[in-house]
Every structure is written in C-alpha cells, then in structure tokens.
CSV table of C-alpha atoms in Angstrom, one decimal:
chain,number,residue,atom,x,y,z
G,1,MET,CA,-20.2,40.2,70.1
G,2,ILE,CA,-17.0,39.1,68.5
G,3,ARG,CA,-18.3,35.5,68.7
G,4,TRP,CA,-21.4,36.4,66.7
G,5,ILE,CA,-19.3,38.2,64.1
G,6,LEU,CA,-17.1,35.2,63.7
G,7,ILE,CA,-20.1,33.0,63.4
G,8,GLY,CA,-21.5,35.3,60.7
G,9,VAL,CA,-18.2,35.3,58.8
G,10,LEU,CA,-18.0,31.5,58.9
G,11,SER,CA,-21.6,31.2,57.8
G,12,LEU,CA,-21.0,33.5,54.9
G,13,GLY,CA,-17.9,31.4,54.0
G,14,ILE,CA,-19.8,28.2,54.1
G,15,VAL,CA,-22.6,29.6,52.0
G,16,GLY,CA,-20.0,31.1,49.5
G,17,THR,CA,-18.2,27.7,49.3
G,18,GLY,CA,-21.5,26.0,48.7
G,19,VAL,CA,-22.5,28.4,46.0
G,20,TRP,CA,-19.0,28.1,44.4
G,21,GLY,CA,-19.2,24.3,44.6
G,22,TYR,CA,-22.7,24.3,43.1
G,23,MET,CA,-21.6,26.5,40.2
G,24,GLU,CA,-18.5,24.3,39.6
G,25,HIS,CA,-20.8,21.3,39.6
G,26,GLN,CA,-23.2,22.9,37.1
G,27,GLU,CA,-20.3,24.0,34.8
G,28,LYS,CA,-18.9,20.4,34.9
G,29,ASN,CA,-22.3,19.0,34.2
G,30,ALA,CA,-22.7,21.3,31.2
G,31,ILE,CA,-19.3,20.2,29.8
G,32,LEU,CA,-20.2,16.6,30.3
G,33,ILE,CA,-23.6,17.1,28.6
G,34,GLN,CA,-21.9,18.8,25.7
G,35,ALA,CA,-19.3,16.0,25.3
G,36,GLU,CA,-22.1,13.4,25.6
G,37,ASN,CA,-24.1,15.2,22.9
G,38,THR,CA,-21.1,15.3,20.6
G,39,TYR,CA,-20.4,11.6,21.0
G,40,GLN,CA,-24.0,10.7,20.5
G,41,ARG,CA,-24.2,12.8,17.3
G,42,SER,CA,-21.0,11.4,15.9
G,43,PHE,CA,-22.0,7.8,16.6
G,44,HIS,CA,-25.4,8.1,15.0
G,45,GLU,CA,-24.0,9.9,12.0
G,46,LEU,CA,-21.4,7.1,11.7
G,47,ALA,CA,-24.2,4.5,11.6
G,48,TYR,CA,-26.1,6.7,9.1
G,49,HIS,CA,-23.1,7.2,6.8
G,50,MET,CA,-22.3,3.4,6.9
G,51,ASP,CA,-25.9,2.8,5.8
G,52,LEU,CA,-25.5,5.2,2.9
G,53,LEU,CA,-22.1,3.9,2.0
G,54,ASN,CA,-23.4,0.3,1.8
G,55,ASP,CA,-26.3,1.5,-0.4
G,56,GLN,CA,-24.1,3.5,-2.7
G,57,ILE,CA,-21.6,0.7,-3.2
G,58,GLY,CA,-24.5,-1.7,-4.0
G,59,THR,CA,-25.9,0.8,-6.5
G,60,THR,CA,-22.6,0.7,-8.5
G,61,LEU,CA,-23.0,-3.0,-9.0
G,62,ALA,CA,-26.2,-2.4,-10.9
G,63,MET,CA,-24.9,0.5,-13.0
G,64,ASN,CA,-23.9,0.1,-16.7
G,65,SER,CA,-23.3,3.7,-17.6
G,66,THR,CA,-19.7,5.0,-17.4
G,67,GLU,CA,-21.1,8.5,-17.2
G,68,ARG,CA,-22.9,7.7,-14.0
G,69,LEU,CA,-20.1,5.6,-12.4
G,70,SER,CA,-17.6,8.4,-11.9
G,71,PRO,CA,-19.9,10.6,-9.9
G,72,GLN,CA,-21.1,7.6,-8.0
G,73,PHE,CA,-17.5,6.8,-7.0
G,74,VAL,CA,-17.0,10.4,-5.9
G,75,GLU,CA,-20.1,10.1,-3.7
G,76,ILE,CA,-18.7,6.9,-2.1
G,77,TRP,CA,-15.4,8.7,-1.5
G,78,ARG,CA,-17.2,11.6,0.2
G,79,LEU,CA,-19.1,9.2,2.4
G,80,THR,CA,-16.0,7.4,3.5
G,81,SER,CA,-14.5,10.8,4.4
G,82,GLU,CA,-17.6,11.6,6.5
G,83,ALA,CA,-17.4,8.2,8.2
G,84,LEU,CA,-13.7,8.6,9.1
G,85,ALA,CA,-14.5,12.1,10.5
G,86,ASN,CA,-17.2,10.6,12.7
G,87,VAL,CA,-14.9,7.9,14.0
G,88,GLY,CA,-12.3,10.6,14.8
G,89,GLN,CA,-14.8,12.4,17.1
G,90,LEU,CA,-15.6,9.3,19.2
G,91,PRO,CA,-13.7,8.5,22.4
G,92,LEU,CA,-11.9,5.6,20.9
G,93,GLY,CA,-8.3,6.7,21.2
G,94,LEU,CA,-7.5,4.0,23.7
G,95,LEU,CA,-9.4,1.3,21.8
G,96,PRO,CA,-7.6,-0.3,18.8
G,97,PHE,CA,-9.8,0.7,15.9
G,98,ASN,CA,-7.2,1.1,13.2
G,99,LYS,CA,-8.4,-1.8,11.0
G,100,THR,CA,-11.8,-0.2,10.6
G,101,GLU,CA,-10.2,3.2,9.8
G,102,GLU,CA,-7.8,1.5,7.4
G,103,PHE,CA,-10.8,-0.3,5.7
G,104,LEU,CA,-12.6,3.0,5.2
G,105,SER,CA,-9.4,4.7,3.9
G,106,ASP,CA,-8.9,1.8,1.4
G,107,ILE,CA,-12.5,2.3,0.1
G,108,GLY,CA,-11.8,6.0,-0.3
G,109,ASP,CA,-8.5,5.4,-2.1
G,110,PHE,CA,-10.0,2.8,-4.4
G,111,THR,CA,-13.1,4.9,-5.3
G,112,TYR,CA,-11.1,8.2,-5.7
G,113,ARG,CA,-8.5,6.5,-7.9
G,114,THR,CA,-11.3,5.0,-10.1
G,115,ALA,CA,-13.4,8.2,-10.1
G,116,VAL,CA,-10.6,10.4,-11.6
G,117,ARG,CA,-9.9,7.8,-14.3
G,118,ASN,CA,-11.4,7.9,-17.8
G,119,LEU,CA,-13.8,5.0,-17.4
G,120,GLU,CA,-14.8,5.3,-21.1
G,121,ASN,CA,-11.3,4.4,-22.2
G,122,SER,CA,-10.4,2.3,-19.2
G,123,PRO,CA,-13.5,0.6,-17.8
G,124,LEU,CA,-13.6,-1.4,-14.6
G,125,THR,CA,-11.6,-4.7,-14.8
G,126,GLU,CA,-13.0,-8.0,-13.6
G,127,GLU,CA,-10.8,-7.8,-10.5
G,128,GLU,CA,-12.1,-4.3,-9.7
G,129,SER,CA,-15.7,-5.5,-10.1
G,130,GLU,CA,-15.0,-8.4,-7.8
G,131,THR,CA,-13.5,-5.9,-5.3
G,132,LEU,CA,-16.7,-3.8,-5.4
G,133,LYS,CA,-18.7,-6.9,-4.6
G,134,ASN,CA,-16.5,-7.7,-1.6
G,135,LEU,CA,-16.7,-4.1,-0.4
G,136,TYR,CA,-20.5,-4.3,-0.6
G,137,THR,CA,-20.6,-7.4,1.5
G,138,GLN,CA,-18.1,-6.2,4.0
G,139,SER,CA,-19.6,-2.7,4.4
G,140,GLY,CA,-23.0,-4.4,4.9
G,141,ASP,CA,-21.6,-6.5,7.8
G,142,ILE,CA,-20.1,-3.4,9.4
G,143,LYS,CA,-23.4,-1.6,9.0
G,144,ASP,CA,-25.3,-4.4,10.7
G,145,GLU,CA,-22.9,-4.5,13.6
G,146,LEU,CA,-23.1,-0.7,14.1
G,147,ARG,CA,-26.9,-0.9,13.9
G,148,GLN,CA,-26.9,-3.6,16.6
G,149,VAL,CA,-24.7,-1.4,18.8
G,150,GLN,CA,-27.0,1.5,18.1
G,151,HIS,CA,-30.1,-0.5,19.0
G,152,ILE,CA,-28.7,-1.7,22.3
G,153,ALA,CA,-27.4,1.8,23.2
G,154,LEU,CA,-30.9,3.3,22.6
G,155,GLU,CA,-32.7,0.5,24.3
G,156,ASN,CA,-30.7,0.7,27.4
G,157,ASN,CA,-30.0,4.4,27.4
G,158,LEU,CA,-26.3,3.9,27.4
G,159,ARG,CA,-23.9,6.9,27.7
G,160,TRP,CA,-20.8,7.5,25.7
G,161,MET,CA,-19.2,9.2,28.7
G,162,ASP,CA,-19.2,5.7,30.3
G,163,VAL,CA,-17.2,4.5,27.3
G,164,GLN,CA,-14.6,7.2,27.9
G,165,ILE,CA,-14.3,6.3,31.6
G,166,ALA,CA,-14.0,2.6,30.8
G,167,LEU,CA,-11.3,3.2,28.2
G,168,SER,CA,-9.4,5.4,30.5
G,169,ASN,CA,-9.4,2.9,33.3
G,170,GLN,CA,-6.1,1.1,32.9
G,171,ASP,CA,-6.2,-0.9,36.2
G,172,GLU,CA,-9.7,-2.3,36.2
G,173,GLN,CA,-11.4,-4.2,33.4
G,174,MET,CA,-14.9,-2.7,32.9
G,175,ASP,CA,-17.7,-4.3,30.8
G,176,ASN,CA,-19.2,-1.9,28.4
G,177,THR,CA,-21.7,-2.9,25.7
G,178,ILE,CA,-20.6,-0.2,23.3
G,179,ILE,CA,-16.9,-1.1,23.6
G,180,ASP,CA,-17.8,-4.8,23.1
G,181,GLY,CA,-19.7,-3.9,20.0
G,182,PHE,CA,-16.9,-1.9,18.5
G,183,LYS,CA,-14.5,-4.7,19.3
G,184,THR,CA,-16.8,-7.0,17.3
G,185,VAL,CA,-16.7,-4.5,14.3
G,186,GLU,CA,-12.9,-4.4,14.5
G,187,LYS,CA,-12.6,-8.2,14.6
G,188,SER,CA,-14.8,-8.5,11.6
G,189,VAL,CA,-12.8,-6.0,9.6
G,190,GLU,CA,-9.6,-7.7,10.6
G,191,GLU,CA,-11.0,-11.0,9.2
G,192,PHE,CA,-11.9,-9.1,5.9
G,193,ALA,CA,-8.3,-7.9,5.6
G,194,GLU,CA,-6.9,-11.4,6.1
G,195,GLY,CA,-9.2,-12.7,3.4
G,196,ASN,CA,-8.5,-9.8,1.0
G,197,THR,CA,-4.9,-10.5,0.2
G,198,GLN,CA,-5.7,-10.6,-3.6
G,199,SER,CA,-7.9,-7.5,-3.5
G,200,SER,CA,-6.9,-4.7,-5.9
G,201,ILE,CA,-7.1,-2.2,-3.1
G,202,ILE,CA,-4.4,-4.0,-1.1
G,203,GLY,CA,-1.1,-2.2,-1.6
G,204,THR,CA,-2.5,1.3,-1.4
G,205,SER,CA,-1.1,1.6,2.1
G,206,SER,CA,2.2,3.5,2.5
G,207,LYS,CA,3.5,0.6,4.5
G,208,GLU,CA,4.1,-1.1,1.1
G,209,HIS,CA,6.2,1.9,0.0
G,210,LYS,CA,8.7,2.4,2.9
G,211,TYR,CA,12.5,2.3,2.7
G,212,LYS,CA,12.8,-0.1,-0.2
G,213,SER,CA,16.3,1.1,-1.0
G,214,LEU,CA,18.1,0.2,2.2
G,215,SER,CA,21.0,-2.2,1.7
G,216,GLY,CA,23.6,-3.9,3.8
G,217,ASP,CA,23.7,-6.0,7.0
G,218,ASP,CA,22.5,-4.8,10.4
G,219,ILE,CA,25.1,-2.9,12.4
G,220,SER,CA,25.6,-3.0,16.1
G,221,GLU,CA,25.3,-0.1,18.5
G,222,GLN,CA,29.1,0.3,18.7
G,223,GLU,CA,29.3,0.3,14.9
G,224,ALA,CA,26.6,3.0,14.8
G,225,ILE,CA,28.5,5.1,17.4
G,226,ASN,CA,31.7,4.8,15.4
G,227,LYS,CA,29.9,5.9,12.2
G,228,SER,CA,28.2,8.8,14.0
G,229,LYS,CA,31.6,10.1,15.3
G,230,GLU,CA,32.8,10.3,11.7
G,231,ILE,CA,29.6,12.0,10.6
G,232,PHE,CA,29.5,14.4,13.6
G,233,ASN,CA,33.2,15.1,13.0
G,234,VAL,CA,34.2,14.4,16.6
G,235,GLU,CA,37.0,12.2,18.0
G,236,ASN,CA,35.8,11.7,21.6
G,237,GLY,CA,32.8,9.5,21.9
G,238,GLU,CA,32.2,10.2,25.6
G,239,ASN,CA,29.3,12.6,24.9
G,240,VAL,CA,27.6,10.3,22.3
G,241,THR,CA,24.4,8.7,23.4
G,242,ILE,CA,22.4,6.1,21.4
G,243,ALA,CA,19.0,4.5,21.6
G,244,GLN,CA,17.2,2.0,19.5
G,245,SER,CA,13.7,2.5,18.1
G,246,GLY,CA,10.9,0.6,19.7
G,247,GLU,CA,8.0,-1.3,18.3
G,248,GLY,CA,5.8,0.6,15.9
G,249,SER,CA,8.6,2.5,14.1
G,250,ASP,CA,8.7,2.2,10.3
G,251,ILE,CA,12.1,0.5,10.4
G,252,PRO,CA,14.6,-0.4,13.1
G,253,LEU,CA,16.9,2.6,13.6
G,254,TYR,CA,19.3,4.2,16.0
G,255,SER,CA,18.7,7.7,17.4
G,256,ILE,CA,22.1,9.2,18.2
G,257,SER,CA,23.0,12.5,19.8
G,258,TYR,CA,26.2,14.3,20.7
G,259,HIS,CA,27.0,17.6,22.4
G,260,ASN,CA,30.0,19.6,23.5
G,261,ASP,CA,30.5,23.2,24.5
G,262,VAL,CA,30.0,24.6,20.9
G,263,LYS,CA,27.5,22.3,19.2
G,264,ARG,CA,24.8,19.8,19.5
G,265,ALA,CA,24.2,17.0,16.9
G,266,TYR,CA,21.3,14.6,16.3
G,267,MET,CA,20.9,11.8,13.8
G,268,ASP,CA,18.6,8.9,12.9
G,269,MET,CA,20.5,6.0,11.4
G,270,SER,CA,19.0,2.9,9.9
G,271,LYS,CA,20.0,-0.3,11.7
G,272,GLN,CA,20.3,-2.0,8.3
G,273,GLY,CA,23.4,-0.8,6.6
G,274,GLY,CA,24.0,2.2,8.9
G,275,HIS,CA,22.5,4.8,6.5
G,276,PRO,CA,22.0,8.3,7.9
G,277,LEU,CA,18.3,9.2,7.4
G,278,SER,CA,18.3,12.6,9.1
G,279,LEU,CA,21.0,14.8,10.5
G,280,LEU,CA,20.9,18.1,12.3
G,281,ILE,CA,23.8,20.0,13.8
G,282,THR,CA,23.2,23.2,15.7
G,283,ARG,CA,25.9,25.7,16.5
G,284,ASP,CA,26.7,29.4,16.1
G,285,ILE,CA,27.3,30.2,12.4
G,286,GLY,CA,29.9,32.9,11.5
G,287,ASN,CA,30.1,35.2,8.6
G,288,ASN,CA,30.1,33.7,5.0
G,289,LYS,CA,33.5,32.6,3.8
G,290,ILE,CA,32.3,30.4,1.0
G,291,SER,CA,29.7,31.1,-1.7
G,292,LEU,CA,26.4,29.4,-2.2
G,293,ASN,CA,27.8,27.7,-5.3
G,294,GLU,CA,30.8,26.4,-3.3
G,295,GLY,CA,28.4,25.1,-0.7
G,296,ALA,CA,26.5,23.2,-3.4
G,297,ASP,CA,29.8,21.5,-4.5
G,298,LYS,CA,30.5,20.5,-0.9
G,299,ALA,CA,26.9,19.1,-0.5
G,300,LEU,CA,27.2,17.0,-3.6
G,301,THR,CA,30.6,15.6,-2.5
G,302,TYR,CA,29.0,14.8,0.8
G,303,LEU,CA,26.2,12.8,-0.9
G,304,ASP,CA,28.8,11.0,-3.0
G,305,SER,CA,30.5,9.8,0.2
G,306,PHE,CA,27.3,7.9,1.1
G,307,LYS,CA,27.0,6.5,-2.4
G,308,LEU,CA,24.0,8.7,-3.2
G,309,GLU,CA,25.1,9.1,-6.8
G,310,ASN,CA,23.6,10.7,-9.9
G,311,MET,CA,22.1,13.6,-7.9
G,312,SER,CA,21.5,16.9,-9.6
G,313,LEU,CA,20.9,20.2,-7.9
G,314,PHE,CA,17.3,21.3,-8.1
G,315,GLU,CA,17.0,24.3,-5.8
G,316,SER,CA,19.3,26.3,-3.5
G,317,SER,CA,18.7,29.1,-1.1
G,318,GLU,CA,20.5,30.9,1.7
G,319,TYR,CA,19.1,31.6,5.2
G,320,ASN,CA,21.2,33.1,8.0
G,321,ASN,CA,24.6,32.1,6.5
G,322,VAL,CA,23.3,28.6,5.8
G,323,GLY,CA,23.0,27.1,2.3
G,324,VAL,CA,20.0,24.9,1.8
G,325,TYR,CA,20.2,22.6,-1.2
G,326,SER,CA,17.6,20.2,-2.7
G,327,PHE,CA,18.9,17.4,-5.0
G,328,LEU,CA,16.9,15.1,-7.3
G,329,TYR,CA,18.0,11.8,-8.5
G,330,ASN,CA,18.8,12.0,-12.2
G,331,GLU,CA,18.4,8.9,-14.4
G,332,ASN,CA,19.4,9.4,-18.1
G,333,ASP,CA,18.5,13.1,-17.9
G,334,VAL,CA,15.1,12.3,-16.3
G,335,ARG,CA,14.7,14.1,-12.9
G,336,VAL,CA,13.0,11.9,-10.3
G,337,TYR,CA,11.3,13.9,-7.7
G,338,SER,CA,10.4,10.9,-5.5
G,339,ASP,CA,14.1,10.4,-4.6
G,340,ALA,CA,14.7,13.9,-3.3
G,341,VAL,CA,17.5,14.7,-0.8
G,342,GLU,CA,18.1,17.9,1.1
G,343,VAL,CA,21.5,19.1,2.5
G,344,LYS,CA,22.3,22.1,4.7
G,345,VAL,CA,25.8,23.6,4.6
G,346,ALA,CA,27.3,26.2,7.0
G,347,LEU,CA,28.7,28.9,4.7
G,348,ASP,CA,31.3,30.0,7.3
G,349,ASN,CA,33.4,26.9,7.0
G,350,GLY,CA,31.6,24.5,4.7
G,351,GLU,CA,30.5,22.0,7.4
G,352,ILE,CA,27.5,19.9,6.6
G,353,ILE,CA,24.9,20.7,9.3
G,354,GLY,CA,21.8,19.1,8.0
G,355,LEU,CA,20.8,16.1,5.9
G,356,THR,CA,17.5,14.4,5.0
G,357,THR,CA,17.5,11.2,2.9
G,358,ASN,CA,14.2,9.6,3.9
G,359,ASN,CA,12.6,10.1,0.5
G,360,TYR,CA,15.5,8.6,-1.3
G,361,TYR,CA,15.6,5.4,0.8
G,362,MET,CA,11.8,5.1,0.8
G,363,ASN,CA,11.4,5.4,-3.0
G,364,HIS,CA,14.6,4.8,-4.9
G,365,SER,CA,14.6,1.6,-7.0
G,366,ASP,CA,15.7,0.4,-10.4
G,367,ARG,CA,13.0,1.9,-12.5
G,368,GLU,CA,12.0,1.2,-16.0
G,369,ILE,CA,11.2,4.7,-17.2
G,370,PRO,CA,9.2,4.4,-20.4
G,371,GLU,CA,9.7,6.4,-23.6
G,372,PRO,CA,7.3,9.4,-23.9
G,373,GLU,CA,4.3,8.7,-26.1
G,374,ILE,CA,3.9,12.4,-27.0
G,375,THR,CA,6.6,14.8,-28.1
G,376,GLU,CA,7.8,17.9,-26.2
G,377,ASP,CA,6.1,20.2,-28.7
G,378,GLU,CA,2.8,18.3,-28.3
G,379,ALA,CA,3.1,18.7,-24.5
G,380,LYS,CA,3.8,22.4,-24.8
G,381,GLU,CA,0.4,22.7,-26.6
G,382,MET,CA,-1.2,21.5,-23.4
G,383,VAL,CA,0.3,24.4,-21.5
G,384,ASN,CA,-1.7,27.6,-21.1
G,385,PRO,CA,-0.7,29.8,-24.1
G,386,SER,CA,-0.3,32.8,-21.9
G,387,VAL,CA,2.6,31.1,-20.1
G,388,GLU,CA,6.0,32.0,-21.5
G,389,ILE,CA,8.1,28.8,-21.2
G,390,GLN,CA,11.7,29.3,-20.1
G,391,GLU,CA,13.0,25.8,-19.4
G,392,GLU,CA,11.8,22.2,-20.0
G,393,PHE,CA,12.8,18.8,-18.6
G,394,LEU,CA,11.7,15.3,-18.4
G,395,ALA,CA,10.7,14.4,-14.8
G,396,VAL,CA,9.1,11.6,-12.8
G,397,ILE,CA,6.7,12.9,-10.2
G,398,ASP,CA,4.1,11.5,-7.8
G,399,ASN,CA,0.6,12.4,-9.1
G,400,ASP,CA,-2.4,13.0,-6.9
G,401,LEU,CA,-3.0,9.3,-6.5
G,402,GLY,CA,0.6,8.7,-5.2
G,403,GLU,CA,1.6,7.0,-8.5
G,404,GLU,CA,4.9,7.8,-10.3
G,405,VAL,CA,4.3,9.2,-13.7
G,406,LEU,CA,6.6,10.4,-16.5
G,407,THR,CA,6.0,14.1,-17.3
G,408,TYR,CA,7.3,17.0,-19.3
G,409,GLU,CA,8.3,19.7,-16.8
G,410,PHE,CA,8.0,23.3,-18.0
G,411,LEU,CA,9.2,26.3,-16.1
G,412,GLY,CA,7.4,29.4,-17.3
G,413,THR,CA,6.3,32.9,-16.4
G,414,LEU,CA,2.9,34.6,-16.5
G,415,ASP,CA,2.9,38.3,-15.9
G,416,ASN,CA,5.2,38.6,-12.8
G,417,ASP,CA,4.8,35.1,-11.5
G,418,THR,CA,6.7,31.9,-12.2
G,419,TYR,CA,5.1,28.5,-12.5
G,420,ARG,CA,6.3,24.9,-12.8
G,421,ILE,CA,3.9,22.9,-15.0
G,422,PHE,CA,3.9,19.1,-15.4
G,423,ILE,CA,2.3,17.5,-18.5
G,424,ASN,CA,1.9,13.7,-18.6
G,425,ALA,CA,4.3,12.5,-21.2
G,426,MET,CA,2.1,9.5,-22.0
G,427,ASN,CA,-1.3,11.1,-22.5
G,428,GLY,CA,-0.9,14.9,-22.4
G,429,MET,CA,-2.9,15.3,-19.2
G,430,GLU,CA,-2.0,18.3,-17.0
G,431,GLU,CA,-0.7,16.6,-13.8
G,432,LYS,CA,0.4,19.5,-11.6
G,433,VAL,CA,0.8,23.3,-11.7
G,434,GLU,CA,2.9,24.9,-9.0
G,435,LYS,CA,3.3,28.6,-8.4
G,436,LEU,CA,6.8,29.4,-7.3
G,437,ASP,CA,6.9,32.0,-4.6
G,438,GLY,CA,10.3,31.6,-3.1
G,439,THR,CA,9.5,28.6,-0.9
G,440,GLU,CA,10.9,25.1,-1.5
G,441,ILE,CA,8.6,22.9,-3.5
G,442,ASN,CA,8.1,19.3,-2.3
G,443,TYR,CA,6.3,16.8,-4.5
G,444,ALA,CA,6.8,13.5,-2.6
G,445,ALA,CA,6.8,14.1,1.2
G,446,ASN,CA,8.0,16.6,3.7
G,447,PHE,CA,11.7,16.9,4.0
C-alpha cells in the first residue's frame, strides 16, 4: 500500500515538474517572441526612416524658397532623431556602430543649427550647399546597404535573436548575415568621415571642445601622489592609492584616493600639468564656526592657489553646514558661464571638501569678446514688460546650439517669481529665460 502511495506521489511530482517546465518554456518563448518582434519593428523602421531621410535631403537640393527650407530642415532633424532611436533599440551594443550613430547625429546637428537660423538674412553658403550634396549621396549609400540587409533578412527568414546570440558569443566567431551587413554600413560611414575633413558639420562633436585650457608637462605617479597629499592635507601617504585612466577616457588622468579613521578623499587629476579636475572629501561636519561669506573668501583663495584667477562669485548656498559656491570667470566685467567652477567648504573649520573645475579646463581660452551691437536699453526693450528688472550684467553663455554668445543678462521678478533672462547683445534675440527656484543654475554642463 505504501509502495503505491509513493508511486502516486512521485507520479504527481513528475507531472507537476513537467507542467512547470512547460509553462516556463512557454513564458520564455513569449519573451523571445516579444523581443524578436521589437527588433524586427525597429530594424524595418530604421530602413524606412533612412529612405525618408535620403528623400528629404534630396528635396532640399531642389528648393529655392527660404520659407520652405527651415521647416524642411526641421523635418530632416526629426527623421535623424527617429533613426537614432531605432538604432538604440537594436541588439547592437557589442557591435561597433558608433560611426553610423555619429553620422546621424551630425546630420541632426547641422540641420537643427540651420533650421533655427534666419535663412532670409543668412542664406546657405556654398560650403553648406556642398555639405548637403555630400549628405544626400552618403545617406543614399546607407539606405541602399540597409535595404540590401532587409532583403536578405526577409528572403531567408533571418531572426534578430540570432544576432544577439552571435554578438554575445565572445569565444566563438559566428557568421551572421545581418551583422555582416551592419559592418558594411559602418565601414562605409567610416570612409565618409575620412573624406569629410573639410565638411562644415565636422567640428560639432564635443571631442573638439575638451580640455583646451590644460597646461604644463606630464607629471609622474609619484608627483601626482605628492600633489594629492598637499590637496588632501595629509602628511602620511601610506593610505594614498593611485590609478591611471585607461583607453577611451577624454584625457589621461590620475584617479587618487585616501582614507584614514576620520575622512575619505577622492580626486581626479590631469596627467598634463597635475591640475585637479574634481575633488570630494567626506567626513563628519561639525557646527558652523565660520559664516557663508567667510567660506566664500576661503573658496576664492583656494582657486587662486591653482591659478584660477579672475573668478567672481555667482551663487552661494548652505546645506548641512557646508557652503556651496559657484564661480564664473570674469573678463573685463563680462561673466563667462562656460568657465564655471564649483567649490564646497566645510563651515565648521573652513576646509575645502569639494571642487569641480572640468568646465573651466574644457572651455577656458583667450577669447575675443566683441563689443555689443545694441545698447543695454535696447536689450531691455526685448524683455517682457511685466518683468521688473533688478540687476543687469554682460555675460557670455552657451546657446541652444552649443555656441558661445555675448548677451545682456537681466535678473528680474514677475509676481512672486524671479527670472534670469539673456538677450543677445548682437541682435536682440531672446537666448534663454530661466526661472530661479532655489536650485543652482548650470548653463554649460553638469558640475
């Protein structure tokens, strides 16, 4: 009797395991089917958007009306955004496809920059027209390559899940028609980039705008450790660790850390010149013994010690007994937002516990700031008359296109709100309007 009971229990267990395994298999298949459908949709939409993109670029070549050109460029910009979104949904993370994405981004940057311009007063230059012709040819080649991949994929009923498996296989080389097709697209775009050194869209990449203000010779690891001990304010270097950046970093730098029983410190230092790019010290902060204004003086003195001169205080605030200060580079009474620096000061003893200088070293240069072409009073007329202006400055900011422009900066109030308004000092155009709500404003990049 017991034997039959055991047999029954085992049988039920086997049946239950089988049912569970079947349900797991069905659920897995459903997920795979959903992923395959997503990949298929994204790929076919990418091919469709590249078709449209090529057609729309070709259409601009035949246009002669500036009224129609601007919306046409907006449409091209929209299509590049759609194509980039499609690429982002394909399982290409392990396949180098950055040249194609960069090509699409460059088209978007070029067309957006042109679309927001007054083409009536500033029509397309010969160089820009030539760029459009090149983009038309190149986008046509990419379109044809994608259509070829699409044809083969449909003809042979190829699956995108096989692409993901092939890309994930690090030990075994697997042939895959779709991967080969995308490698051909990427190779073609790379050849475009090599032949486009004179194109007007070259130079829009942020790579051309990184750390142009670093100076000095390269320093050794030991020199970096010695500098860090001074900055960390420690004598014993036993607990200091250092590592160099690897390939792919924006610039060669040292990452340095230190710890003892009361604090931890971290810093990124440029290999060239040994400039601190970021600093963070964490420790328990006691009660305030210095004021926020005294903390600002200590922060400014600290910046002077690194030869970060002509910095003026822009904003200050206090959080948990820590003073947070934003400084702007000041050139002949013109505030330059691109060269912003942030310092954090512990208000219990005045120790510097935070520093960010990335924006300064990326953007600072010997600028030729032009004279305004409109007066301050003329600029004020461009401000909403309901805004009561409290302060005004001259300032250089980055506009929506990432270009530095000279502006009149107005700080004003409307009802119970405070606004910062920037009017282009050359043409009177309203560049930016920021509502101040107690948070720190950043016009160039994240601190």
